[in-house]
Amino acid sequence: MENGEIPENANEHCPGPQSDSAGKSDACEGCPNQEACATAPKGPDPDLVAIAERMATVKHKILVLSGKGGVGKSTFSAQLSFALAAKDFQVGLLDIDICGPSIPKMLGLEGQDIHQSNLGWSPVYVESNLGVMSIGFMLPDPDEAVIWRGPRKNGLIKQFLKDVYWGELDFLVVDAPPGTSDEHISIVQFLQATGIDGAIIVTTPQQVSLIDVRKEVSFCKKVGVPVLGVVENMSGLCQPLKDFRFLKATENGKHTDLTEKVIEYLREKAPEMLDLVAATEVFDSSGGGAAKMCTEMGVPFLGKVPLDPQLCKAAEEGKSCFAEMKCLTSAAALKNIVEKLMTNYWLEEMHVEQ
């Protein structure tokens, strides 16, 4: 328990040896460290001082959260980082999804290693102004499961914050795991004294996702983290008509591919149709989607991003959706959201950029 560290054999919801309730709370029952924690001297965590010193060179800190997994939170974190870096800002992307680190894949950094210098751990760089840190760089086998209890996860998050040398950053984007678990409490506690700009919450349109997003908004309000806005991701499938496949269903449940015939017919009879973008709802949004929820909960709605196969492909390849003209629908939507964030919260940075 040196420097107030939570021991690895602690119970899952350990309050920490420096907490006033250490060794006394219900979470401490049966813990092998209970007596030691209850009698240990209490005081400020010296690691928080080290974190504050590291974060002193970071202007803006953004948490990216989601109520559920699988809503595209990490995709949004990656593309937000690409977008900010494209504006010539110095950007860091910190992946604290300890059990499901997908950021190395989405930034095209699989197989990279972390290096140490006399200044601390060095981020892995996509470009000179976009650095990344993730547990994914530390795993010898990418297929290996990370089976850690809360205290060990929290210890690594603390180590990322106090030991990684980012240098001067305009933005630090923190990609958190879904839900409101130990990792979320830890990142807020560790960063709160250094100033958190706020959280961006990512959801999909249907109620089964929005139910959990409401809990995420409630969490932010309880811990004092401003909600910068909510993004409705996968808001309808949207892609050029010519990129669709056209199938004819048969009685036995099989399909006959008529794509070539349909495209050829359109090319001959109605060529202008091939320039259209087709859209359809994938998730039920009859309940009003994220926009209605934002109105009810009094938080900003940042916009909708369609489900775009080209964006999915960019994420798989670790590329920016803004670099090429392939992500026609999603890139425009993401750009509008980034511009809204800049205008609403970081207008002074836009003036510096200009």
XYZ file of C-alpha atoms in Angstrom:
354
model
C 0.000 0.000 0.000
C 2.904 2.284 -0.737
C 1.878 5.846 -1.675
C -1.748 5.007 -1.034
C -1.904 2.443 -3.847
C -4.848 0.055 -3.799
C -3.424 -3.464 -3.276
C -4.061 -6.033 -5.997
C -5.768 -8.443 -3.580
C -8.260 -5.820 -2.412
C -12.015 -6.277 -2.773
C -13.586 -5.091 -6.018
C -15.085 -1.841 -4.733
C -12.201 -0.900 -2.453
C -12.548 2.756 -1.331
C -8.746 3.071 -1.226
C -6.415 2.967 1.765
C -6.381 6.779 2.011
C -10.171 7.027 2.242
C -11.772 7.918 5.579
C -13.894 4.774 5.169
C -10.881 2.531 4.525
C -11.276 -0.716 6.441
C -14.702 0.376 7.706
C -17.078 0.340 4.719
C -19.219 -2.621 3.659
C -16.912 -3.107 0.658
C -14.047 -3.869 3.066
C -15.706 -6.897 4.667
C -13.534 -9.981 4.274
C -10.631 -8.123 2.636
C -7.220 -9.378 3.832
C -6.071 -5.751 4.142
C -9.036 -4.561 6.222
C -7.222 -4.183 9.533
C -4.150 -2.567 7.980
C -6.306 -0.018 6.132
C -8.398 0.792 9.188
C -5.328 1.589 11.293
C -3.081 3.152 8.636
C -2.461 6.924 8.798
C -4.566 8.908 6.316
C -3.433 11.784 4.170
C -3.495 13.208 0.661
C -2.456 10.822 -2.102
C 0.997 11.976 -3.289
C 0.259 10.514 -6.742
C -2.413 13.168 -7.246
C 0.334 15.782 -7.045
C 2.292 13.923 -9.735
C -0.842 13.709 -11.912
C -1.490 17.419 -11.496
C 2.070 18.166 -12.600
C 1.662 15.987 -15.713
C -1.697 17.491 -16.595
C -0.435 21.062 -16.155
C 0.705 20.984 -19.796
C -2.700 19.766 -21.088
C -5.152 22.555 -21.931
C -8.373 20.584 -22.428
C -9.459 17.156 -21.165
C -12.448 15.407 -22.754
C -14.050 12.154 -21.580
C -15.879 10.064 -24.194
C -18.491 7.874 -22.504
C -21.336 5.531 -23.383
C -24.058 3.749 -21.456
C -23.710 0.577 -23.496
C -20.947 -1.147 -25.398
C -21.096 -1.446 -29.152
C -22.505 2.016 -29.870
C -19.371 3.299 -31.625
C -17.796 5.199 -28.726
C -14.225 4.236 -29.590
C -14.840 4.959 -33.276
C -16.023 8.433 -32.287
C -13.019 8.946 -29.966
C -10.638 7.963 -32.762
C -12.276 10.173 -35.394
C -12.558 13.110 -32.961
C -8.818 12.808 -32.341
C -8.087 12.634 -36.076
C -10.278 15.712 -36.648
C -8.588 17.783 -33.930
C -5.126 16.752 -35.140
C -6.103 17.758 -38.694
C -6.713 21.257 -37.317
C -3.042 21.305 -36.253
C -3.805 20.914 -32.556
C -1.532 18.814 -30.366
C -3.732 15.845 -29.431
C -3.407 12.883 -27.066
C -5.777 9.900 -27.043
C -5.810 7.883 -23.812
C -7.565 4.496 -23.920
C -8.704 3.441 -20.428
C -10.948 0.620 -21.662
C -8.700 -1.890 -19.934
C -10.615 -5.050 -20.876
C -11.491 -4.036 -24.447
C -8.750 -1.778 -25.831
C -9.723 -1.153 -29.470
C -7.995 2.209 -29.953
C -4.670 0.745 -31.237
C -6.611 -1.000 -34.027
C -8.638 2.101 -34.891
C -5.519 4.276 -35.089
C -3.551 1.770 -37.162
C -1.070 1.115 -34.347
C -1.408 -2.620 -33.725
C 1.839 -4.295 -32.769
C 3.445 -1.095 -31.451
C 5.259 -0.991 -28.110
C 5.514 1.610 -25.374
C 8.976 3.124 -24.874
C 10.362 4.718 -21.741
C 12.606 7.732 -21.437
C 13.922 9.781 -18.557
C 10.710 11.828 -18.837
C 8.381 8.820 -18.491
C 6.383 6.582 -20.817
C 6.294 7.861 -24.389
C 2.966 7.732 -26.271
C 2.837 5.896 -29.595
C 2.461 8.481 -32.353
C 0.189 8.265 -35.401
C 1.465 11.649 -36.528
C 3.768 14.176 -34.897
C 0.758 15.889 -33.271
C -1.355 12.796 -32.403
C -0.107 10.483 -29.636
C -1.866 7.424 -28.221
C -1.594 5.411 -25.004
C -3.409 2.106 -24.371
C -3.003 -1.141 -22.481
C -3.266 -2.687 -25.955
C 0.403 -1.769 -26.468
C 1.361 -3.716 -23.351
C -0.227 -7.084 -24.127
C 2.166 -9.729 -25.488
C -0.774 -11.509 -27.136
C -3.643 -9.399 -28.558
C -6.021 -12.337 -27.986
C -5.173 -12.514 -24.296
C -8.024 -11.585 -21.948
C -7.372 -8.923 -19.306
C -8.942 -10.412 -16.177
C -8.349 -7.755 -13.559
C -10.284 -6.593 -10.535
C -11.126 -2.936 -10.063
C -8.092 -1.957 -7.921
C -5.596 -3.181 -10.515
C -7.438 -1.386 -13.332
C -7.483 1.797 -11.293
C -3.769 1.437 -10.590
C -2.975 1.306 -14.312
C -5.180 4.341 -15.033
C -3.309 6.254 -12.342
C 0.003 5.132 -13.834
C -1.066 6.302 -17.300
C -1.916 9.729 -15.889
C 1.227 10.246 -13.807
C 3.852 8.445 -15.896
C 2.990 9.188 -19.548
C 4.868 12.189 -20.900
C 2.535 13.935 -23.358
C 4.386 17.212 -23.511
C 2.312 20.271 -24.449
C -1.196 19.186 -25.478
C -4.168 21.203 -26.673
C -6.566 18.265 -26.182
C -6.464 14.979 -24.272
C -9.300 12.690 -25.379
C -10.026 9.886 -22.878
C -11.829 6.847 -24.306
C -13.564 5.196 -21.333
C -15.246 1.780 -21.139
C -19.056 1.622 -21.302
C -21.117 2.064 -18.148
C -20.401 3.783 -14.838
C -17.865 1.518 -13.171
C -14.663 1.831 -11.170
C -12.697 3.163 -14.142
C -15.072 6.120 -14.507
C -14.942 6.997 -10.828
C -11.149 6.768 -10.872
C -10.564 8.939 -13.941
C -12.845 11.623 -12.517
C -11.183 11.519 -9.079
C -7.677 11.603 -10.548
C -8.387 14.432 -13.006
C -10.938 16.532 -11.149
C -8.400 18.777 -9.441
C -6.702 19.426 -12.805
C -9.948 20.455 -14.518
C -12.077 18.317 -16.848
C -13.738 20.209 -19.695
C -16.539 17.673 -19.763
C -17.894 14.475 -21.269
C -19.231 13.581 -24.697
C -21.727 10.717 -24.487
C -22.266 8.416 -27.469
C -25.476 6.445 -28.001
C -27.586 4.772 -30.662
C -31.194 5.914 -31.314
C -33.226 3.121 -29.728
C -34.633 3.189 -26.218
C -32.649 0.163 -25.024
C -29.508 2.273 -25.445
C -30.982 5.571 -24.263
C -32.085 3.998 -20.977
C -28.434 3.491 -20.068
C -27.384 6.875 -21.464
C -29.722 8.524 -18.970
C -27.730 6.775 -16.227
C -24.509 8.102 -17.792
C -25.884 11.658 -17.750
C -26.936 11.159 -14.129
C -23.426 9.929 -13.269
C -21.854 13.035 -14.802
C -24.161 15.316 -12.850
C -23.446 13.509 -9.580
C -19.655 13.679 -9.939
C -19.644 17.242 -11.270
C -18.495 16.557 -14.843
C -20.223 18.835 -17.407
C -21.954 17.050 -20.284
C -20.597 18.701 -23.430
C -23.233 16.924 -25.473
C -24.706 13.665 -26.732
C -23.962 12.128 -30.134
C -26.536 9.847 -31.761
C -24.395 7.355 -33.643
C -25.604 4.770 -36.207
C -28.529 7.060 -36.901
C -29.848 5.197 -39.936
C -27.915 3.349 -42.632
C -26.780 5.839 -45.258
C -24.707 5.128 -48.388
C -24.722 5.752 -52.160
C -27.359 3.730 -54.004
C -24.727 2.232 -56.309
C -22.970 0.662 -53.303
C -26.001 -1.453 -52.323
C -26.527 -5.062 -53.316
C -29.905 -5.997 -54.741
C -31.242 -9.444 -53.888
C -34.358 -11.398 -54.807
C -35.668 -13.724 -52.110
C -36.723 -17.220 -53.120
C -39.270 -19.474 -51.428
C -36.613 -21.653 -49.806
C -35.066 -18.645 -48.058
C -32.112 -18.230 -50.378
C -31.293 -15.083 -52.338
C -30.474 -14.421 -55.946
C -28.053 -11.549 -56.514
C -29.485 -9.117 -59.093
C -27.070 -6.268 -58.401
C -25.435 -6.193 -61.835
C -28.793 -6.258 -63.636
C -30.250 -3.477 -61.459
C -27.208 -1.215 -61.806
C -27.120 -1.763 -65.562
C -30.833 -0.982 -65.843
C -30.420 2.239 -63.832
C -27.385 3.216 -65.871
C -29.437 2.908 -69.079
C -32.843 4.163 -67.955
C -32.155 6.570 -65.069
C -28.414 7.324 -64.675
C -29.128 10.241 -62.333
C -30.404 7.703 -59.772
C -26.875 6.352 -59.334
C -25.833 9.661 -57.762
C -28.440 9.381 -55.006
C -27.688 8.446 -51.412
C -30.087 5.872 -49.982
C -31.010 5.864 -46.292
C -33.063 3.657 -44.011
C -33.649 3.292 -40.281
C -31.742 0.434 -38.619
C -32.706 1.050 -34.995
C -36.152 2.089 -33.819
C -36.148 5.841 -33.209
C -39.899 6.254 -32.821
C -39.328 7.333 -29.210
C -37.627 10.521 -30.363
C -34.047 9.283 -30.141
C -31.204 11.115 -28.431
C -32.538 14.564 -29.323
C -35.690 14.075 -27.261
C -33.748 12.588 -24.353
C -31.397 15.590 -24.349
C -34.342 17.967 -24.164
C -35.832 16.035 -21.255
C -32.547 15.856 -19.330
C -31.350 19.373 -20.117
C -28.107 18.471 -21.893
C -26.877 19.562 -25.354
C -27.551 17.433 -28.427
C -24.530 17.506 -30.734
C -25.989 15.736 -33.759
C -26.453 12.461 -35.608
C -23.873 10.285 -37.359
C -25.260 7.754 -39.850
C -24.224 4.137 -40.010
C -21.768 4.380 -42.896
C -19.982 1.236 -44.154
C -17.091 3.425 -45.310
C -16.623 4.778 -41.776
C -16.607 1.204 -40.474
C -13.952 0.363 -43.051
C -11.852 3.392 -42.055
C -11.987 2.248 -38.403
C -10.961 -1.289 -39.387
C -8.015 0.076 -41.373
C -6.995 2.565 -38.675
C -7.538 5.579 -40.914
C -9.162 8.983 -40.613
C -12.545 9.232 -42.301
C -11.638 12.822 -43.219
C -8.506 11.944 -45.195
C -10.253 10.643 -48.309
C -13.588 11.416 -49.925
C -15.012 7.938 -49.325
C -16.947 8.601 -46.093
C -19.328 11.022 -47.790
C -22.171 10.982 -45.263
C -20.432 10.204 -41.959
C -17.447 12.539 -42.423
C -19.743 15.532 -42.992
C -21.802 14.660 -39.891
C -18.713 14.204 -37.720
C -17.207 17.437 -39.000
C -20.386 19.332 -38.055
C -20.231 17.879 -34.537
C -16.569 18.846 -34.122
C -17.298 22.378 -35.351
C -20.201 22.657 -32.913
C -17.944 21.572 -30.042
C -15.277 24.083 -31.058
C -17.808 26.903 -31.331
C -19.595 26.078 -28.070
C -16.598 25.360 -25.844
C -13.233 26.147 -27.417
C -13.799 29.299 -29.427
C -10.478 30.742 -28.237
C -8.677 27.723 -29.734
C -10.391 28.389 -33.076
C -9.036 31.945 -33.040
C -5.528 30.645 -32.363
C -5.937 28.109 -35.172
C -7.008 30.798 -37.603
